[in-house]
Amino acid sequence: SYELTQPPSVSVSPGQTARITCSGDALPKQYAYWYQQKPGQAPVLVIYKDSERPSGIPERFSGSSSGTTVTLTISGVQAEDEADYYCQSADSSGTYPRVFGGGTKLTVL
Amino acid sequence: QVQLQESGPGLVKPSETLSLTCTVSGGSISSYYWSWIRQPPGKGLEWIGYIYYSGSTNYNPSLKSRVTISVDTSKNQFSLKLSSVTAADTAVYYCARETYHCTNGVCYTLGFDPWGQGTLVTVSS
């Protein structure tokens, strides 16, 4: 199977910058996507194609890619950003065309 | 804007078949990929499979032997069947849309957007 690895948790104070990483062997060849999920709600797409931001997503959300790691950066974190964040991508062979990371709980202190 | 709504039984007995339908409103089911994704209570997301509006499918290898996804373009709906369920299949089941974009011969998905609100399916006798 193909796995995307995320840290279980990240904590930051309001106004600081949060960085959530996602690692996978195929990430140099496959785009990554990021989703925000608040309790009791469906996930919401916040980044697509590694670094593109959908309309309606605040500019403080950004994405980047370097080798086998992609990073979701939230600048000037607000209390409302506290949520679970999931990366999503695919393996390079096509066997696993859609795979989610295990998720990262972002806590705003 | 496009909205997705899952529907189906909230309780299924072990060894039986789970059946869900996703109704698409506010837009056409044509020209998009449509996925089912699930989330066991307190756990992460798992992609189950997708169907293109034309009927072609792709499934998660770990579930492939038990999954069937179908589409009814006349009703703007697509459906999930998961056979031989066990307690491990208890989860919130989401449906979601993917848009493919092609430029200069390179195609890529714009991600899962939007999602349905999700429906909890419990497997229990």
mmCIF file of C-alpha atoms in Angstrom:
data_model
loop_
_atom_site.group_PDB
_atom_site.id
_atom_site.type_symbol
_atom_site.label_atom_id
_atom_site.label_comp_id
_atom_site.label_asym_id
_atom_site.label_seq_id
_atom_site.Cartn_x
_atom_site.Cartn_y
_atom_site.Cartn_z
ATOM 1 C CA SER A 1 0.000 0.000 0.000
ATOM 2 C CA TYR A 2 0.985 3.644 -0.325
ATOM 3 C CA GLU A 3 1.140 5.906 2.710
ATOM 4 C CA LEU A 4 1.210 9.623 3.350
ATOM 5 C CA THR A 5 2.682 10.508 6.734
ATOM 6 C CA GLN A 6 1.545 13.493 8.807
ATOM 7 C CA PRO A 7 2.369 14.484 12.390
ATOM 8 C CA PRO A 8 -0.565 13.648 14.690
ATOM 9 C CA SER A 9 -0.641 17.103 16.211
ATOM 10 C CA VAL A 10 0.666 20.646 15.867
ATOM 11 C CA SER A 11 0.148 23.447 18.383
ATOM 12 C CA VAL A 12 0.601 27.178 17.895
ATOM 13 C CA SER A 13 -0.427 30.398 19.594
ATOM 14 C CA PRO A 14 -2.782 32.846 17.866
ATOM 15 C CA GLY A 15 -0.977 35.045 15.361
ATOM 16 C CA GLN A 16 1.896 32.606 14.899
ATOM 17 C CA THR A 17 2.621 30.469 11.845
ATOM 18 C CA ALA A 18 1.586 26.824 11.743
ATOM 19 C CA ARG A 19 3.309 24.365 9.433
ATOM 20 C CA ILE A 20 1.871 20.903 8.810
ATOM 21 C CA THR A 21 3.934 18.442 6.806
ATOM 22 C CA CYS A 22 2.988 15.443 4.712
ATOM 23 C CA SER A 23 5.560 12.950 3.435
ATOM 24 C CA GLY A 24 5.260 10.373 0.684
ATOM 25 C CA ASP A 25 7.582 8.756 -1.842
ATOM 26 C CA ALA A 26 5.486 9.780 -4.848
ATOM 27 C CA LEU A 27 5.033 13.424 -3.899
ATOM 28 C CA PRO A 28 7.778 14.621 -6.283
ATOM 29 C CA LYS A 29 5.594 13.259 -9.123
ATOM 30 C CA GLN A 30 2.052 13.679 -7.808
ATOM 31 C CA TYR A 31 0.171 16.789 -6.769
ATOM 32 C CA ALA A 32 -0.968 17.180 -3.167
ATOM 33 C CA TYR A 33 -4.214 18.495 -1.792
ATOM 34 C CA TRP A 34 -5.133 19.718 1.691
ATOM 35 C CA TYR A 35 -8.456 19.570 3.513
ATOM 36 C CA GLN A 36 -9.648 21.216 6.721
ATOM 37 C CA GLN A 37 -12.192 19.370 8.844
ATOM 38 C CA LYS A 38 -13.884 20.873 11.880
ATOM 39 C CA PRO A 39 -15.777 18.670 14.379
ATOM 40 C CA GLY A 40 -19.037 17.326 13.023
ATOM 41 C CA GLN A 41 -18.470 18.839 9.580
ATOM 42 C CA ALA A 42 -17.431 17.558 6.186
ATOM 43 C CA PRO A 43 -13.892 18.319 5.022
ATOM 44 C CA VAL A 44 -13.245 21.497 3.036
ATOM 45 C CA LEU A 45 -10.577 21.827 0.331
ATOM 46 C CA VAL A 46 -8.059 24.526 1.268
ATOM 47 C CA ILE A 47 -5.166 23.822 -1.152
ATOM 48 C CA TYR A 48 -5.043 21.979 -4.486
ATOM 49 C CA LYS A 49 -2.216 21.190 -6.920
ATOM 50 C CA ASP A 50 0.385 21.625 -4.149
ATOM 51 C CA SER A 51 -0.016 25.372 -3.750
ATOM 52 C CA GLU A 52 -3.191 26.668 -5.375
ATOM 53 C CA ARG A 53 -5.881 28.180 -3.173
ATOM 54 C CA PRO A 54 -9.581 27.710 -4.048
ATOM 55 C CA SER A 55 -11.738 30.798 -4.150
ATOM 56 C CA GLY A 56 -13.052 31.742 -0.734
ATOM 57 C CA ILE A 57 -10.074 30.311 1.171
ATOM 58 C CA PRO A 58 -8.204 33.000 3.170
ATOM 59 C CA GLU A 59 -4.777 34.083 1.917
ATOM 60 C CA ARG A 60 -3.184 32.949 5.176
ATOM 61 C CA PHE A 61 -3.429 29.375 3.873
ATOM 62 C CA SER A 62 -0.584 28.391 1.541
ATOM 63 C CA GLY A 63 1.035 25.210 0.296
ATOM 64 C CA SER A 64 4.498 24.250 -0.844
ATOM 65 C CA SER A 65 6.379 21.208 -2.059
ATOM 66 C CA SER A 66 9.981 20.075 -1.696
ATOM 67 C CA GLY A 67 11.032 16.590 -2.673
ATOM 68 C CA THR A 68 9.029 13.950 -0.850
ATOM 69 C CA THR A 69 7.431 16.447 1.545
ATOM 70 C CA VAL A 70 4.604 18.915 1.068
ATOM 71 C CA THR A 71 3.743 21.554 3.636
ATOM 72 C CA LEU A 72 0.567 23.414 4.533
ATOM 73 C CA THR A 73 1.384 26.773 6.091
ATOM 74 C CA ILE A 74 -1.140 28.863 7.990
ATOM 75 C CA SER A 75 0.181 32.369 8.640
ATOM 76 C CA GLY A 76 -1.273 34.466 11.422
ATOM 77 C CA VAL A 77 -3.244 31.547 12.855
ATOM 78 C CA GLN A 78 -6.690 32.367 14.208
ATOM 79 C CA ALA A 79 -8.774 30.472 16.741
ATOM 80 C CA GLU A 80 -11.142 29.433 13.954
ATOM 81 C CA ASP A 81 -8.308 27.537 12.241
ATOM 82 C CA GLU A 82 -8.319 24.897 14.969
ATOM 83 C CA ALA A 83 -9.268 21.729 13.097
ATOM 84 C CA ASP A 84 -8.009 18.472 11.647
ATOM 85 C CA TYR A 85 -6.025 18.797 8.435
ATOM 86 C CA TYR A 86 -5.595 16.004 5.883
ATOM 87 C CA CYS A 87 -3.257 15.793 2.930
ATOM 88 C CA GLN A 88 -4.254 13.743 -0.113
ATOM 89 C CA SER A 89 -2.361 12.536 -3.143
ATOM 90 C CA ALA A 90 -1.708 9.401 -5.203
ATOM 91 C CA ASP A 91 1.001 6.825 -5.699
ATOM 92 C CA SER A 92 3.171 6.925 -8.816
ATOM 93 C CA SER A 93 2.006 3.613 -10.299
ATOM 94 C CA GLY A 94 -1.722 4.327 -10.402
ATOM 95 C CA THR A 95 -2.519 1.460 -8.064
ATOM 96 C CA TYR A 96 -3.628 3.870 -5.356
ATOM 97 C CA PRO A 97 -5.096 6.828 -7.271
ATOM 98 C CA ARG A 98 -6.400 8.601 -4.180
ATOM 99 C CA VAL A 99 -4.785 8.350 -0.728
ATOM 100 C CA PHE A 100 -5.257 10.424 2.419
ATOM 101 C CA GLY A 101 -2.717 11.096 5.109
ATOM 102 C CA GLY A 102 -3.588 10.160 8.670
ATOM 103 C CA GLY A 103 -4.506 13.725 9.599
ATOM 104 C CA THR A 104 -3.021 16.392 11.870
ATOM 105 C CA LYS A 105 -4.880 18.012 14.738
ATOM 106 C CA LEU A 106 -4.064 21.732 14.824
ATOM 107 C CA THR A 107 -4.526 23.203 18.277
ATOM 108 C CA VAL A 108 -4.581 26.975 18.753
ATOM 109 C CA LEU A 109 -3.311 27.619 22.266
ATOM 110 C CA GLN B 1 -23.975 26.148 -6.382
ATOM 111 C CA VAL B 2 -23.652 22.387 -6.556
ATOM 112 C CA GLN B 3 -24.804 20.485 -3.486
ATOM 113 C CA LEU B 4 -24.434 16.793 -2.670
ATOM 114 C CA GLN B 5 -26.679 14.792 -0.355
ATOM 115 C CA GLU B 6 -26.101 11.237 0.831
ATOM 116 C CA SER B 7 -29.055 8.986 1.637
ATOM 117 C CA GLY B 8 -29.581 5.402 2.731
ATOM 118 C CA PRO B 9 -30.052 3.152 5.775
ATOM 119 C CA GLY B 10 -28.223 4.184 8.915
ATOM 120 C CA LEU B 11 -28.056 0.621 10.234
ATOM 121 C CA VAL B 12 -26.891 -2.456 8.353
ATOM 122 C CA LYS B 13 -26.500 -5.999 9.694
ATOM 123 C CA PRO B 14 -23.169 -7.817 9.519
ATOM 124 C CA SER B 15 -22.616 -9.790 6.299
ATOM 125 C CA GLU B 16 -25.252 -7.749 4.450
ATOM 126 C CA THR B 17 -24.759 -5.106 1.757
ATOM 127 C CA LEU B 18 -24.488 -1.393 2.533
ATOM 128 C CA SER B 19 -26.240 0.766 -0.079
ATOM 129 C CA LEU B 20 -26.022 4.551 -0.312
ATOM 130 C CA THR B 21 -27.038 7.125 -2.897
ATOM 131 C CA CYS B 22 -25.645 10.594 -3.495
ATOM 132 C CA THR B 23 -27.989 13.100 -5.135
ATOM 133 C CA VAL B 24 -26.408 16.017 -6.978
ATOM 134 C CA SER B 25 -28.397 19.247 -7.100
ATOM 135 C CA GLY B 26 -27.661 22.653 -8.567
ATOM 136 C CA GLY B 27 -25.587 21.254 -11.399
ATOM 137 C CA SER B 28 -25.119 18.366 -13.794
ATOM 138 C CA ILE B 29 -23.444 15.085 -12.959
ATOM 139 C CA SER B 30 -21.851 15.099 -16.411
ATOM 140 C CA SER B 31 -18.156 15.797 -17.026
ATOM 141 C CA TYR B 32 -17.051 15.164 -13.439
ATOM 142 C CA TYR B 33 -15.599 12.381 -11.297
ATOM 143 C CA TRP B 34 -17.666 11.357 -8.294
ATOM 144 C CA SER B 35 -16.170 9.685 -5.231
ATOM 145 C CA TRP B 36 -17.186 7.948 -2.045
ATOM 146 C CA ILE B 37 -15.014 8.567 1.009
ATOM 147 C CA ARG B 38 -15.543 7.250 4.524
ATOM 148 C CA GLN B 39 -14.397 8.110 8.039
ATOM 149 C CA PRO B 40 -14.715 5.658 10.961
ATOM 150 C CA PRO B 41 -15.633 7.367 14.240
ATOM 151 C CA GLY B 42 -12.624 9.226 15.622
ATOM 152 C CA LYS B 43 -10.382 8.168 12.724
ATOM 153 C CA GLY B 44 -9.095 9.502 9.428
ATOM 154 C CA LEU B 45 -10.435 9.629 5.887
ATOM 155 C CA GLU B 46 -10.387 6.650 3.509
ATOM 156 C CA TRP B 47 -11.106 6.921 -0.209
ATOM 157 C CA ILE B 48 -13.421 4.141 -1.387
ATOM 158 C CA GLY B 49 -13.634 4.737 -5.118
ATOM 159 C CA TYR B 50 -14.811 6.983 -7.929
ATOM 160 C CA ILE B 51 -16.971 6.867 -11.010
ATOM 161 C CA TYR B 52 -16.843 9.091 -14.076
ATOM 162 C CA TYR B 53 -20.211 10.221 -15.384
ATOM 163 C CA SER B 54 -19.709 7.936 -18.370
ATOM 164 C CA GLY B 55 -19.565 4.932 -16.013
ATOM 165 C CA SER B 56 -15.858 4.125 -15.762
ATOM 166 C CA THR B 57 -14.753 3.311 -12.220
ATOM 167 C CA ASN B 58 -11.666 3.033 -10.039
ATOM 168 C CA TYR B 59 -11.648 1.518 -6.557
ATOM 169 C CA ASN B 60 -9.387 1.420 -3.524
ATOM 170 C CA PRO B 61 -7.500 -1.891 -3.852
ATOM 171 C CA SER B 62 -8.172 -2.671 -0.190
ATOM 172 C CA LEU B 63 -11.944 -2.590 -0.795
ATOM 173 C CA LYS B 64 -12.156 -3.484 -4.476
ATOM 174 C CA SER B 65 -13.542 -6.980 -3.996
ATOM 175 C CA ARG B 66 -16.556 -5.661 -2.083
ATOM 176 C CA VAL B 67 -17.314 -2.308 -3.762
ATOM 177 C CA THR B 68 -19.562 -1.339 -6.641
ATOM 178 C CA ILE B 69 -20.171 2.288 -7.640
ATOM 179 C CA SER B 70 -22.768 3.112 -10.267
ATOM 180 C CA VAL B 71 -24.227 6.271 -11.811
ATOM 181 C CA ASP B 72 -27.713 7.263 -12.988
ATOM 182 C CA THR B 73 -27.329 10.403 -15.070
ATOM 183 C CA SER B 74 -31.085 10.679 -15.635
ATOM 184 C CA LYS B 75 -31.580 11.140 -11.887
ATOM 185 C CA ASN B 76 -28.300 13.046 -11.288
ATOM 186 C CA GLN B 77 -27.336 10.395 -8.755
ATOM 187 C CA PHE B 78 -24.550 7.951 -8.101
ATOM 188 C CA SER B 79 -24.550 5.044 -5.694
ATOM 189 C CA LEU B 80 -22.332 2.880 -3.519
ATOM 190 C CA LYS B 81 -22.737 -0.780 -2.671
ATOM 191 C CA LEU B 82 -20.392 -2.400 -0.160
ATOM 192 C CA SER B 83 -20.949 -6.097 0.384
ATOM 193 C CA SER B 84 -20.237 -8.444 3.291
ATOM 194 C CA VAL B 85 -19.985 -5.630 5.808
ATOM 195 C CA THR B 86 -18.526 -5.981 9.286
ATOM 196 C CA ALA B 87 -18.266 -3.670 12.268
ATOM 197 C CA ALA B 88 -15.075 -2.273 10.713
ATOM 198 C CA ASP B 89 -17.236 -0.708 7.992
ATOM 199 C CA THR B 90 -19.030 1.498 10.530
ATOM 200 C CA ALA B 91 -18.261 5.046 9.439
ATOM 201 C CA VAL B 92 -19.532 8.366 8.194
ATOM 202 C CA TYR B 93 -19.790 8.013 4.426
ATOM 203 C CA TYR B 94 -19.244 11.098 2.269
ATOM 204 C CA CYS B 95 -19.768 11.676 -1.413
ATOM 205 C CA ALA B 96 -17.648 14.287 -3.197
ATOM 206 C CA ARG B 97 -17.000 15.721 -6.653
ATOM 207 C CA GLU B 98 -13.728 16.040 -8.512
ATOM 208 C CA THR B 99 -13.137 18.318 -11.458
ATOM 209 C CA TYR B 100 -10.409 17.412 -13.928
ATOM 210 C CA HIS B 101 -8.522 20.212 -15.629
ATOM 211 C CA CYS B 102 -6.341 19.742 -18.700
ATOM 212 C CA THR B 103 -3.843 22.250 -20.038
ATOM 213 C CA ASN B 104 -1.139 21.713 -22.653
ATOM 214 C CA GLY B 105 -1.865 18.012 -22.639
ATOM 215 C CA VAL B 106 -1.399 17.648 -18.878
ATOM 216 C CA CYS B 107 -4.461 16.764 -16.813
ATOM 217 C CA TYR B 108 -4.905 16.951 -13.072
ATOM 218 C CA THR B 109 -7.703 16.998 -10.547
ATOM 219 C CA LEU B 110 -8.701 20.152 -8.702
ATOM 220 C CA GLY B 111 -9.383 18.116 -5.553
ATOM 221 C CA PHE B 112 -12.502 16.907 -3.773
ATOM 222 C CA ASP B 113 -14.877 19.865 -3.796
ATOM 223 C CA PRO B 114 -17.657 20.025 -2.808
ATOM 224 C CA TRP B 115 -18.513 17.276 -0.311
ATOM 225 C CA GLY B 116 -21.835 16.054 0.964
ATOM 226 C CA GLN B 117 -22.601 16.480 4.651
ATOM 227 C CA GLY B 118 -21.987 12.789 5.291
ATOM 228 C CA THR B 119 -24.172 10.019 6.635
ATOM 229 C CA LEU B 120 -23.357 7.677 9.516
ATOM 230 C CA VAL B 121 -23.748 3.994 8.759
ATOM 231 C CA THR B 122 -23.519 1.593 11.674
ATOM 232 C CA VAL B 123 -22.966 -2.112 11.139
ATOM 233 C CA SER B 124 -24.576 -4.036 13.966
ATOM 234 C CA SER B 125 -26.987 -6.877 14.523
#
